[in-house]
Amino acid sequence: MSDGAATESGATLEQELERMLEIERFSPPESFRAQALLTDPAVYEEAARDPQAWWAKQAEELDWFERWDTVLDDSDPPFYKWFVGGKINASYNCLDRHVEAGRGDRVAYHWRGEEGEERDLTYAELHRDVQRFANALKDLGIGKGDVVGIYLPMIPEVVVAMLACARIGAPHNVVFGGFSAESVKERMEFSEAKALITVDGARRKGRTAPIKQQVDDHMHDLATLEHIVVVRHTGIDVPMREGRDVFYDEVCAAADADCPAEPLDAEHPLYILYTSGSTAKPKGILHTTGGYLTGVAATHRYVFDLKPESDVYWCAADVGWVTGHSYIVYGPLCNGATSVMWEGAPDYPHKGVWWEVAERYRATILYAAPTAIRTFIKWGADIPARHDLSSLRLLGSVGEPINPKAWLWYHQVIGGGRCPIVDTWWQTETGAIMITPLPGITETKPGSATTPFPGVFADVVSEHDGQPVENGQGLLVLTQPWPSMLRTLYKEEDRFVETYFARFGRETYLVGDAARRDKDGYFWVIGRIDDVVNVSGHRLSTAEVESAIVAHELVAEAAVIGQSDEDTGQAICAFVTLTGGVEGTDEVEGGIREVVAERIGKFARPKRIVWADDLPKTRSGKIMRRLLRDIAEGRALGDVTTLRDPDVMEQLQEKIVEAQAQEQ
Ligand code: PRX
């Protein structure tokens, strides 16, 4: 079915989608409801009546070495503790209990490499590999509480590495493979990581990046880092430093095969994951064990209506982001799911590769980002139409608002009109899905993440007084603690309180998103209210990008904003002032992009650079990004009288129109 071709009803796809835009809501199809795990809305009431009892019931689905005495200790908000006194291990819950129950032969991951290689990894095999690697880490002197960095591509070893750390109580700190080695170094430094697990080389669209070499170029002066473990993936030659570096396969071969999982306190740190905030310094989100597992396992089961015996679940995120942590690794493995793990990009070796993979493994559930869906729309409906996608029964969306048209395309073209869509709103900080449909219960509205998961309490409040906003836009907040919430920012307790729990008191979590609620109580998340931008679902701080740009020797000053973008949701637009007299040439522009790629990663490179003789500043010298956002979006300018030099705006306005015209 190409975009212009007729559908069964005789209309073109375009006409069909236009028509569907008028449909306000979609009920769960009867065929779906008939087999769904949850179909009775009474779960919402049950959870609302006694949230702690509801979460305790979810926690009971896990295996505990020792049961908790207290479900929630809320005596010192916002430092909440869940399942206090309980002893648990994440790796045990992901592996041992399935193997012990005779499910060891079930495939945990159908791994598919970029060049079409296939590797199925069963629960028993994963259990075996994790035990060996956990012992290898111990042999290297890594123990409970030591932070271990992980910088790996989408290969099964990344899961082994995470679970091996969890097994011995060493919090992992995974860095997304798209970040540069410089960013890895920064994150290892902030977390005082004792070891880093990385790879010889990473493949991307037929090319190999020399990861170990790049890591070495940056890591040499890091005193805390005692070991680098190198997974051989591409087989390229790598430099190895005697006494510090070891090969993964060699240390595993030398290690003991048995490594019982360590019983850990429910509040033992499971991982740190750095994410972007309002300042240039990334925030180390800290998640602990018992509450986090409870949240991810329960949401994974109910939001995806998971039937572990029959479903083939595919979360097409990267394991380096929170979506990968919660919904490629911990949630699915806790639930004994069979997942697909895809190493590569959506357009290599060809633009239909996702659909080829979905068809090959008979995927039943697909969880993807709107940015990917928009890309597929651009490529045309005829590409997925070449594949048999009839195995799909449920679709998910995450990472940014999904526009109704993309929602409908996803529903019709990928889901064949028969699959409910779960648009899931959550964050690195929340650990698990917070606002989402339950696919056997909720009537969905394209573009809305609908209502909070049972046991989660959200509201939209006024930025002035924190009072609920009945009509219109306000700030999204979560009003009660939930088990998978972040516990702190690693080594930055004050920043944790200041960022999330200062505005409306210590018991109200400030999300950082604007939202509105409609007459049915459905939430519509609009986007960030802080200086965080969302480029293709990748979270970035404008301050981080600015600080990379000003590292360029010819740059005097820079202001970065997120600009609406049809393909990537938002795109980075940088206003740059060069040092005295220097011309803004293509070469300088290329150099700036290079510095950003080197300091942060290629995905953070500005899409648009506007040369500015000056930037709009208040008399006290503060850059007014709000005005830059206004001109970038073509909005009428707000009040400019507080500017030191109001003429600046006129010049910039002309420049941005010029830059946009040139790109056409
Ligand atoms: O602005 C919201 C947006 O992504 C932010 C969180 O980003 P991150 O911590 O990287 O986690 C992304 C994956 C969970 C949120 O503050 N966001 C995430 N999901 C949605 C969304 N915006 C609208 N709708 C969503 N479903």
XYZ file of C-alpha atoms and ligand atoms in Angstrom:
690
model
C 0.000 0.000 0.000
C 1.752 3.206 -1.102
C 0.540 6.576 0.145
C -1.330 7.255 -3.063
C -2.740 3.751 -3.487
C -6.292 2.897 -2.617
C -7.096 1.102 0.642
C -9.823 -1.495 0.958
C -12.463 1.204 1.334
C -11.317 2.759 -1.954
C -9.849 5.896 -0.365
C -6.147 6.709 -0.487
C -4.227 6.214 2.732
C -3.921 9.959 3.035
C -7.714 10.383 2.781
C -8.278 7.516 5.172
C -6.006 9.089 7.788
C -7.648 12.490 7.329
C -11.015 10.868 7.902
C -9.760 9.055 10.975
C -8.442 12.283 12.462
C -12.051 13.067 13.195
C -12.456 9.948 15.279
C -11.950 11.067 18.836
C -11.332 7.819 20.557
C -10.470 4.208 19.867
C -11.845 1.425 22.007
C -9.800 -1.719 22.597
C -10.832 -4.142 19.813
C -13.051 -6.955 21.083
C -10.535 -9.556 19.887
C -7.879 -7.896 22.031
C -10.068 -7.499 25.089
C -11.096 -11.135 24.928
C -7.567 -12.236 25.785
C -6.247 -9.243 27.769
C -4.756 -9.605 31.261
C -6.638 -6.591 32.571
C -10.101 -5.673 31.353
C -11.799 -4.383 34.491
C -11.359 -0.675 35.300
C -11.773 -1.612 38.966
C -7.938 -1.938 39.119
C -7.751 1.856 39.136
C -10.051 2.071 42.127
C -8.278 -0.739 43.920
C -4.927 1.044 43.523
C -6.344 4.448 44.446
C -7.984 3.087 47.609
C -4.715 1.762 48.981
C -1.694 2.483 46.780
C 0.747 0.816 49.157
C -1.265 -2.401 49.193
C -1.443 -2.295 45.392
C 2.314 -1.858 45.021
C 2.971 -4.515 47.660
C 0.843 -6.876 45.596
C 2.998 -6.102 42.552
C 6.178 -6.607 44.604
C 4.927 -10.050 45.616
C 5.253 -11.129 41.986
C 9.026 -10.921 42.435
C 11.229 -13.368 44.332
C 12.530 -11.955 47.609
C 15.198 -13.554 49.765
C 13.600 -11.797 52.707
C 10.254 -10.064 52.777
C 10.059 -6.353 53.631
C 8.732 -5.044 56.957
C 7.542 -1.655 55.678
C 6.144 -1.000 52.206
C 6.928 2.722 52.202
C 8.982 4.814 54.555
C 7.876 8.373 53.876
C 9.202 9.904 57.075
C 11.763 12.119 55.315
C 10.419 13.298 51.962
C 11.638 13.447 49.242
C 13.964 10.669 50.409
C 11.459 7.849 50.127
C 12.298 4.219 50.813
C 10.321 1.285 49.489
C 10.061 -2.285 50.748
C 12.290 -1.512 53.687
C 13.938 -4.544 55.242
C 13.416 -6.667 52.116
C 16.316 -8.522 50.475
C 16.329 -9.068 46.765
C 18.593 -9.396 43.727
C 17.731 -8.111 40.235
C 19.839 -10.680 38.401
C 18.185 -13.490 40.372
C 14.746 -12.212 39.417
C 15.734 -11.876 35.769
C 17.396 -15.281 35.469
C 17.606 -17.818 38.287
C 13.949 -17.983 39.075
C 13.079 -18.750 35.457
C 15.768 -21.381 35.170
C 14.748 -22.955 38.493
C 11.143 -23.097 37.327
C 12.155 -25.090 34.252
C 11.972 -22.190 31.815
C 15.701 -22.175 31.053
C 15.209 -23.203 27.433
C 13.043 -20.222 26.642
C 14.703 -17.666 24.374
C 15.419 -14.445 26.246
C 16.710 -12.606 23.171
C 16.562 -13.209 19.475
C 19.610 -11.089 18.671
C 19.986 -9.888 15.141
C 23.215 -8.238 13.938
C 23.583 -5.507 11.360
C 24.720 -7.862 8.643
C 21.894 -10.296 9.331
C 23.752 -12.523 11.811
C 21.447 -14.272 14.261
C 22.007 -15.442 17.786
C 19.350 -16.810 20.117
C 20.178 -16.597 23.778
C 18.113 -18.668 26.201
C 17.523 -17.866 29.848
C 19.839 -20.741 30.813
C 22.625 -19.455 28.569
C 22.264 -15.942 29.875
C 22.329 -17.300 33.429
C 25.544 -19.176 32.655
C 27.265 -16.180 31.049
C 26.198 -13.768 33.768
C 27.551 -16.000 36.537
C 30.908 -16.322 34.849
C 31.227 -12.641 34.158
C 30.104 -11.760 37.684
C 32.925 -13.921 38.993
C 35.343 -12.355 36.514
C 34.414 -8.918 37.868
C 35.014 -10.163 41.397
C 38.403 -11.522 40.300
C 39.245 -8.020 39.089
C 38.493 -6.716 42.569
C 35.037 -5.331 41.877
C 32.653 -5.720 44.779
C 29.404 -4.546 46.274
C 28.969 -0.782 45.881
C 31.712 -0.293 43.251
C 30.477 1.592 40.192
C 31.079 -0.099 36.842
C 30.799 1.804 33.547
C 29.346 0.091 30.503
C 29.872 1.506 27.002
C 28.695 -1.142 24.587
C 26.652 -1.403 21.437
C 23.445 -3.430 21.120
C 24.960 -6.857 21.605
C 23.951 -9.554 24.113
C 27.068 -8.835 26.198
C 25.572 -5.528 27.262
C 22.799 -7.430 29.062
C 25.313 -9.883 30.513
C 27.392 -6.981 31.805
C 24.434 -5.224 33.426
C 23.144 -8.371 35.110
C 26.621 -9.420 36.263
C 26.951 -6.068 38.027
C 23.480 -6.431 39.541
C 24.364 -9.931 40.703
C 27.218 -8.745 42.888
C 25.681 -5.422 43.908
C 27.957 -3.215 41.787
C 25.841 -0.327 40.427
C 26.253 0.004 36.683
C 26.585 3.242 34.803
C 25.687 2.622 31.175
C 26.607 5.253 28.609
C 24.686 5.261 25.318
C 26.929 4.187 22.430
C 26.124 7.392 20.530
C 27.897 9.487 23.162
C 31.512 10.359 22.466
C 34.429 8.912 24.431
C 34.853 12.334 26.029
C 31.329 12.054 27.463
C 32.117 8.561 28.696
C 35.155 9.871 30.494
C 33.142 12.618 32.148
C 30.532 10.119 33.342
C 33.195 7.731 34.647
C 34.812 10.602 36.466
C 31.596 11.886 38.098
C 30.646 8.394 39.256
C 34.202 7.377 40.225
C 33.809 4.183 38.258
C 36.301 1.476 39.114
C 35.962 -0.423 35.838
C 34.641 0.162 32.343
C 33.286 -2.529 30.066
C 33.584 -1.631 26.421
C 34.114 -3.132 22.988
C 36.871 -3.366 20.377
C 34.758 -1.697 17.723
C 31.119 -0.847 17.071
C 29.349 -1.325 13.773
C 27.150 1.337 12.339
C 25.684 1.006 8.872
C 28.488 -1.102 7.513
C 31.312 0.889 9.096
C 33.308 0.108 12.193
C 34.127 2.743 14.811
C 37.326 2.008 16.792
C 35.707 2.348 20.215
C 38.520 1.006 22.395
C 41.015 3.292 20.709
C 38.731 6.288 21.243
C 38.191 5.348 24.867
C 41.953 5.083 25.398
C 42.490 8.522 23.912
C 40.397 10.024 26.679
C 40.701 7.735 29.649
C 44.416 7.772 30.371
C 44.413 10.274 33.209
C 41.496 8.841 35.132
C 42.980 7.615 38.400
C 39.874 5.902 39.770
C 39.445 3.647 36.750
C 41.379 0.479 37.507
C 40.214 -1.823 34.718
C 38.893 -1.802 31.192
C 37.224 -4.991 30.006
C 37.067 -5.320 26.219
C 34.427 -7.398 24.451
C 35.666 -8.672 21.085
C 32.826 -7.920 18.711
C 34.222 -6.804 15.372
C 37.661 -8.393 15.778
C 39.614 -5.225 14.971
C 43.026 -4.762 16.569
C 42.952 -2.789 19.772
C 45.574 -1.270 22.029
C 45.664 -3.010 25.432
C 47.401 -1.557 28.451
C 49.168 -4.133 30.580
C 47.733 -4.343 34.087
C 44.616 -2.338 33.274
C 42.968 -3.894 30.222
C 41.620 -7.404 29.810
C 39.537 -9.216 27.226
C 36.037 -10.222 28.233
C 36.237 -13.729 26.768
C 39.544 -14.419 28.497
C 38.445 -13.315 31.964
C 35.185 -15.233 31.591
C 37.024 -18.405 30.562
C 39.276 -18.123 33.608
C 36.419 -17.465 36.045
C 34.466 -19.897 38.153
C 31.125 -21.035 36.732
C 29.009 -20.617 39.883
C 28.182 -17.261 41.292
C 25.129 -17.176 43.561
C 23.243 -13.893 43.479
C 23.996 -11.630 46.429
C 20.966 -10.883 48.644
C 20.828 -7.069 48.647
C 18.762 -4.537 50.540
C 15.713 -3.416 48.586
C 17.235 0.060 48.577
C 20.657 -1.062 47.332
C 21.649 1.034 44.260
C 21.024 -0.876 41.047
C 22.276 1.724 38.627
C 23.179 5.290 37.842
C 22.127 6.685 34.499
C 23.297 10.137 33.478
C 20.739 12.320 31.803
C 20.513 15.934 30.767
C 19.192 18.667 32.982
C 19.073 22.439 32.824
C 22.790 22.931 33.298
C 25.759 21.633 31.364
C 26.548 19.015 34.000
C 24.546 15.828 33.448
C 22.505 14.448 36.330
C 23.300 11.021 37.715
C 19.853 9.499 38.213
C 20.082 6.825 40.898
C 17.731 3.862 40.900
C 17.600 1.219 43.591
C 16.585 -2.414 43.433
C 13.274 -3.542 44.971
C 11.029 -0.624 44.072
C 12.526 -0.238 40.613
C 11.988 -3.900 39.758
C 8.454 -3.750 41.109
C 7.664 -0.766 38.896
C 9.234 -2.053 35.693
C 7.910 -5.606 36.031
C 4.334 -4.517 36.781
C 4.184 -1.888 34.042
C 5.823 -4.175 31.508
C 3.325 -6.920 32.243
C 0.169 -4.801 32.219
C 0.962 -2.030 29.744
C 2.156 -4.569 27.177
C -0.362 -7.200 28.247
C 2.499 -9.644 28.246
C 1.960 -13.379 27.801
C 5.492 -14.681 28.268
C 4.733 -18.072 26.727
C 3.498 -16.751 23.427
C 4.595 -13.146 22.938
C 7.648 -11.972 21.053
C 8.300 -8.525 22.365
C 10.457 -5.946 20.624
C 11.515 -2.694 22.205
C 13.424 -0.906 19.483
C 15.235 1.524 21.794
C 18.913 1.489 22.658
C 19.908 -0.111 25.913
C 21.927 3.017 26.754
C 18.771 5.027 27.476
C 16.317 4.389 30.303
C 13.855 2.770 27.898
C 16.462 0.105 27.239
C 17.219 -0.393 30.924
C 13.587 -0.778 31.946
C 11.990 -2.290 28.854
C 14.751 -4.229 27.091
C 16.494 -5.578 30.178
C 14.862 -5.494 33.599
C 11.112 -5.479 32.863
C 11.061 -8.146 30.145
C 13.559 -10.429 31.903
C 11.737 -10.195 35.239
C 8.618 -11.296 33.386
C 10.340 -14.136 31.518
C 9.627 -12.560 28.133
C 11.152 -13.438 24.784
C 12.525 -10.278 23.193
C 14.023 -9.208 19.912
C 17.289 -7.283 20.120
C 18.357 -5.426 16.989
C 21.905 -4.159 16.724
C 21.547 -1.603 14.006
C 19.906 1.406 12.459
C 16.436 1.430 10.859
C 17.814 1.982 7.345
C 20.674 -0.475 7.103
C 21.045 -2.617 5.055
C 17.727 -1.286 3.747
C 14.749 0.793 4.817
C 12.535 -2.215 5.412
C 14.863 -3.952 7.848
C 12.658 -3.411 10.910
C 9.741 -5.051 9.175
C 11.944 -7.870 7.960
C 13.058 -8.443 11.569
C 9.477 -8.210 12.897
C 8.319 -10.738 10.296
C 11.278 -13.070 10.851
C 10.662 -13.449 14.603
C 6.869 -13.077 14.405
C 6.991 -10.107 16.781
C 3.712 -9.582 18.605
C 4.501 -6.346 20.456
C 6.506 -3.407 19.123
C 7.596 -0.491 21.297
C 9.157 2.402 19.386
C 9.672 6.174 19.344
C 7.542 8.649 17.372
C 10.655 9.912 15.614
C 11.130 6.469 14.046
C 7.487 6.366 13.034
C 7.738 9.770 11.367
C 10.772 8.551 9.443
C 8.881 5.473 8.252
C 6.005 7.693 7.147
C 8.460 9.666 5.032
C 9.830 6.503 3.467
C 6.350 5.379 2.470
C 3.767 2.800 3.453
C 4.779 0.507 0.610
C 7.947 -0.522 2.478
C 6.245 -2.147 5.507
C 3.543 -3.439 3.151
C 6.106 -5.802 1.619
C 6.273 -7.721 4.898
C 3.858 -9.901 6.800
C 3.194 -7.994 10.019
C 0.123 -9.989 10.963
C 1.802 -11.322 14.116
C 1.674 -7.840 15.724
C -1.069 -7.395 18.298
C 0.031 -4.354 20.309
C 2.050 -1.216 19.536
C 3.775 1.183 21.925
C 5.165 4.680 21.675
C 7.636 6.461 23.953
C 9.995 9.378 24.267
C 8.106 12.379 22.944
C 4.587 13.429 22.096
C 3.210 11.519 19.126
C 1.209 13.672 16.759
C -2.249 12.286 15.917
C -1.367 11.732 12.275
C 1.677 9.631 13.110
C -0.410 7.751 15.680
C -3.011 6.919 13.014
C -0.400 5.888 10.451
C 1.194 3.597 13.041
C -2.232 2.201 13.861
C -3.285 1.604 10.258
C -0.117 0.818 8.354
C 1.895 -1.075 10.958
C -0.907 -2.324 13.181
C -3.328 -3.127 10.360
C -6.041 -1.308 12.329
C -6.263 -4.167 14.835
C -3.568 -3.306 17.414
C -4.185 -0.977 20.350
C -1.505 1.700 20.778
C -0.063 2.431 24.187
C 1.437 5.934 24.218
C 3.561 5.773 27.349
C 4.746 8.890 29.141
C 7.619 8.618 31.600
C 11.213 9.720 32.202
C 14.651 8.521 33.231
C 13.747 9.790 36.685
C 10.475 7.889 36.979
C 12.175 4.577 36.137
C 8.961 3.079 34.800
C 5.945 4.063 32.699
C 3.717 6.553 34.549
C 0.942 7.758 32.219
C -0.344 5.219 29.742
C -3.377 3.379 28.486
C -4.024 -0.148 29.711
C -4.643 -1.782 26.353
C -7.590 -3.976 27.366
C -9.342 -1.195 29.272
C -8.542 2.307 28.075
C -10.200 4.071 25.192
C -7.311 5.835 23.506
C -7.224 9.270 21.894
C -4.458 9.789 19.322
C -1.834 12.101 20.828
C -2.749 11.579 24.475
C -0.876 9.284 26.863
C -4.313 9.028 28.553
C -4.277 8.422 32.332
C -1.843 7.441 35.085
C -1.011 3.756 35.599
C -2.823 2.339 38.645
C -1.027 3.501 41.791
C 0.444 6.597 40.070
C -0.949 10.048 40.835
C -0.451 12.943 38.441
C -1.858 16.415 38.155
C -1.533 19.570 36.071
C -0.961 22.618 38.234
C -0.556 26.337 37.776
C 2.999 27.578 37.677
C 1.978 30.492 39.883
C 0.397 28.830 42.881
C 0.637 25.083 42.322
C -3.144 24.762 42.284
C -4.727 22.270 39.862
C -5.522 23.739 36.443
C -8.949 22.651 35.302
C -8.793 24.010 31.813
C -5.721 24.675 29.765
C -2.009 24.224 30.148
C 0.016 23.898 33.319
C 2.892 22.044 34.863
C 2.815 18.278 35.117
C 3.490 16.973 38.632
C 3.377 13.612 40.373
C 1.728 13.974 43.727
C 2.553 10.745 45.500
C 5.718 8.650 45.681
C 5.982 5.559 43.479
C 8.295 2.552 43.885
C 10.521 3.064 40.813
C 11.201 6.745 41.454
C 14.764 8.029 41.422
C 16.172 8.107 44.936
C 18.628 10.956 44.453
C 21.122 12.461 42.032
C 24.359 10.625 42.540
C 26.578 12.633 44.884
C 24.317 15.680 44.445
C 21.617 15.457 47.067
C 20.926 19.197 47.177
C 20.515 19.359 43.436
C 18.036 16.458 43.668
C 15.823 18.343 46.130
C 16.277 21.638 44.327
C 15.438 20.280 40.865
C 12.417 18.149 41.649
C 11.028 18.944 45.075
C 11.565 22.652 45.752
C 8.880 24.348 43.677
C 5.739 22.935 45.306
C 7.105 21.361 48.469
C 8.932 18.198 49.292
C 6.078 15.874 48.475
C 5.309 17.039 44.947
C 7.581 15.847 42.164
C 8.079 18.498 39.470
C 8.304 16.683 36.158
C 9.659 19.463 33.958
C 6.970 19.028 31.297
C 3.996 21.178 30.420
C 0.704 19.359 29.976
C -3.015 19.818 29.860
C -5.904 17.687 30.983
C -9.103 17.355 29.009
C -12.663 17.006 30.246
C -12.277 13.229 30.545
C -9.203 13.609 32.717
C -6.857 12.544 29.924
C -3.339 13.982 29.981
C -1.809 15.628 26.917
C 1.911 16.142 27.431
C 3.152 19.158 25.499
C 6.893 19.186 26.111
C 9.669 20.395 28.363
C 9.477 23.654 30.239
C 13.165 23.746 31.092
C 16.233 24.008 28.893
C 16.075 20.376 27.925
C 15.488 19.478 24.290
C 14.326 16.258 22.789
C 16.016 15.442 19.475
C 14.740 12.182 17.996
C 13.856 11.081 21.511
C 17.415 11.828 22.697
C 17.385 14.064 25.713
C 19.889 16.928 25.634
C 20.530 20.054 27.611
C 20.947 23.309 25.716
C 23.595 24.328 28.244
C 25.577 21.171 27.491
C 25.587 21.937 23.768
C 26.456 25.575 24.398
C 29.405 24.625 26.510
C 30.652 22.319 23.733
C 30.255 25.045 21.091
C 32.150 27.662 23.046
C 35.040 25.223 23.280
C 35.666 26.009 19.601
C 38.558 28.445 19.457
C 36.768 30.980 17.243
C 33.553 31.128 19.236
C 32.997 33.974 21.669
C 29.480 33.123 22.780
C 26.622 30.803 21.931
C 22.958 30.342 22.765
C 21.222 27.090 21.924
C 17.522 26.420 21.664
C 15.316 23.549 20.582
C 13.333 24.320 17.437
C 10.293 22.324 16.291
C 11.295 19.902 13.586
C 9.119 17.732 11.444
C 11.509 14.784 11.466
C 13.249 14.834 14.808
C 10.553 16.452 16.990
C 12.993 19.149 18.010
C 16.255 20.182 16.398
C 19.186 22.061 17.828
C 19.501 25.635 16.624
C 22.595 27.536 17.747
C 23.072 31.289 17.694
C 26.794 31.857 17.613
C 28.917 34.967 18.036
C 32.448 34.581 16.748
C 35.510 36.295 18.152
C 36.242 39.763 16.799
C 36.197 40.087 13.040
C 36.028 36.404 12.130
C 33.629 35.515 9.287
C 31.105 32.761 9.752
C 32.075 30.412 6.916
C 31.050 26.843 6.086
C 34.404 25.756 7.404
C 33.863 27.335 10.814
C 30.366 25.839 10.858
C 31.793 22.388 10.128
C 34.384 22.911 12.866
C 31.690 23.765 15.403
C 29.694 20.664 14.539
C 32.874 18.621 14.892
C 33.548 19.974 18.388
C 30.012 19.075 19.469
C 30.386 15.548 18.064
C 33.705 15.153 19.860
C 32.486 16.518 23.202
C 28.987 15.049 23.359
C 28.189 12.852 20.353
C 27.108 13.192 16.745
C 23.423 13.214 17.629
C 23.902 16.548 19.455
C 25.269 18.446 16.429
C 23.261 21.601 15.679
C 21.013 21.345 12.671
C 21.116 25.087 12.177
C 23.807 27.620 13.051
C 22.904 31.294 12.911
C 25.759 33.796 13.042
C 24.901 36.535 15.486
C 26.855 39.768 15.952
C 25.279 39.922 19.357
C 22.768 37.937 21.425
C 19.665 39.292 23.120
C 20.661 40.057 26.685
C 19.073 41.717 29.637
C 20.874 44.687 31.130
C 22.400 42.365 33.670
C 23.850 40.287 30.813
C 21.542 37.257 30.899
C 20.799 35.720 27.498
C 17.060 35.702 26.820
C 16.537 32.349 25.171
C 12.806 32.827 25.275
C 13.113 35.523 22.599
C 15.328 33.293 20.490
C 12.724 30.570 20.721
C 10.058 33.060 19.638
C 11.890 34.073 16.477
C 12.894 30.508 15.670
C 9.259 29.426 15.820
C 8.136 32.492 13.834
C 6.086 33.753 16.788
C 5.398 37.395 17.539
C 8.092 38.762 19.804
C 7.208 39.313 23.406
C 8.375 42.272 25.419
C 11.861 43.377 24.304
C 12.120 46.514 26.391
C 14.261 44.843 29.026
C 16.923 44.133 26.419
C 20.185 45.986 26.556
C 20.028 46.445 22.789
C 16.540 45.833 21.317
C 17.848 46.148 17.728
C 19.597 42.803 18.076
C 16.327 40.979 17.624
C 15.580 42.514 14.270
C 18.938 41.466 12.888
C 18.534 37.939 14.203
C 15.060 37.650 12.801
C 16.377 38.477 9.323
C 19.203 36.002 9.721
C 16.973 33.121 10.697
C 14.611 33.765 7.791
C 17.679 33.800 5.511
C 19.044 30.556 7.009
C 15.690 28.800 6.636
C 15.311 30.014 3.039
C 18.753 28.660 2.156
C 17.839 25.224 3.504
C 14.691 24.986 1.360
O 9.256 15.478 27.820
C 8.919 14.147 28.139
C 9.327 13.241 27.000
O 10.615 12.754 27.313
C 11.049 13.282 28.580
C 11.857 12.253 29.306
O 13.006 11.951 28.598
P 13.944 10.782 29.063
O 14.264 10.934 30.500
O 15.080 10.739 28.117
O 13.077 9.488 28.910
C 12.587 9.132 27.658
C 11.981 7.757 27.689
C 11.084 7.478 28.799
C 9.767 13.640 29.276
O 9.986 14.587 30.304
N 8.399 12.106 26.840
C 8.642 10.808 27.127
N 7.594 10.037 26.770
C 6.649 10.866 26.273
C 7.158 12.186 26.328
N 6.432 13.235 25.923
C 5.187 12.997 25.463
N 4.643 11.765 25.368
C 5.333 10.671 25.750
N 4.791 9.471 25.638
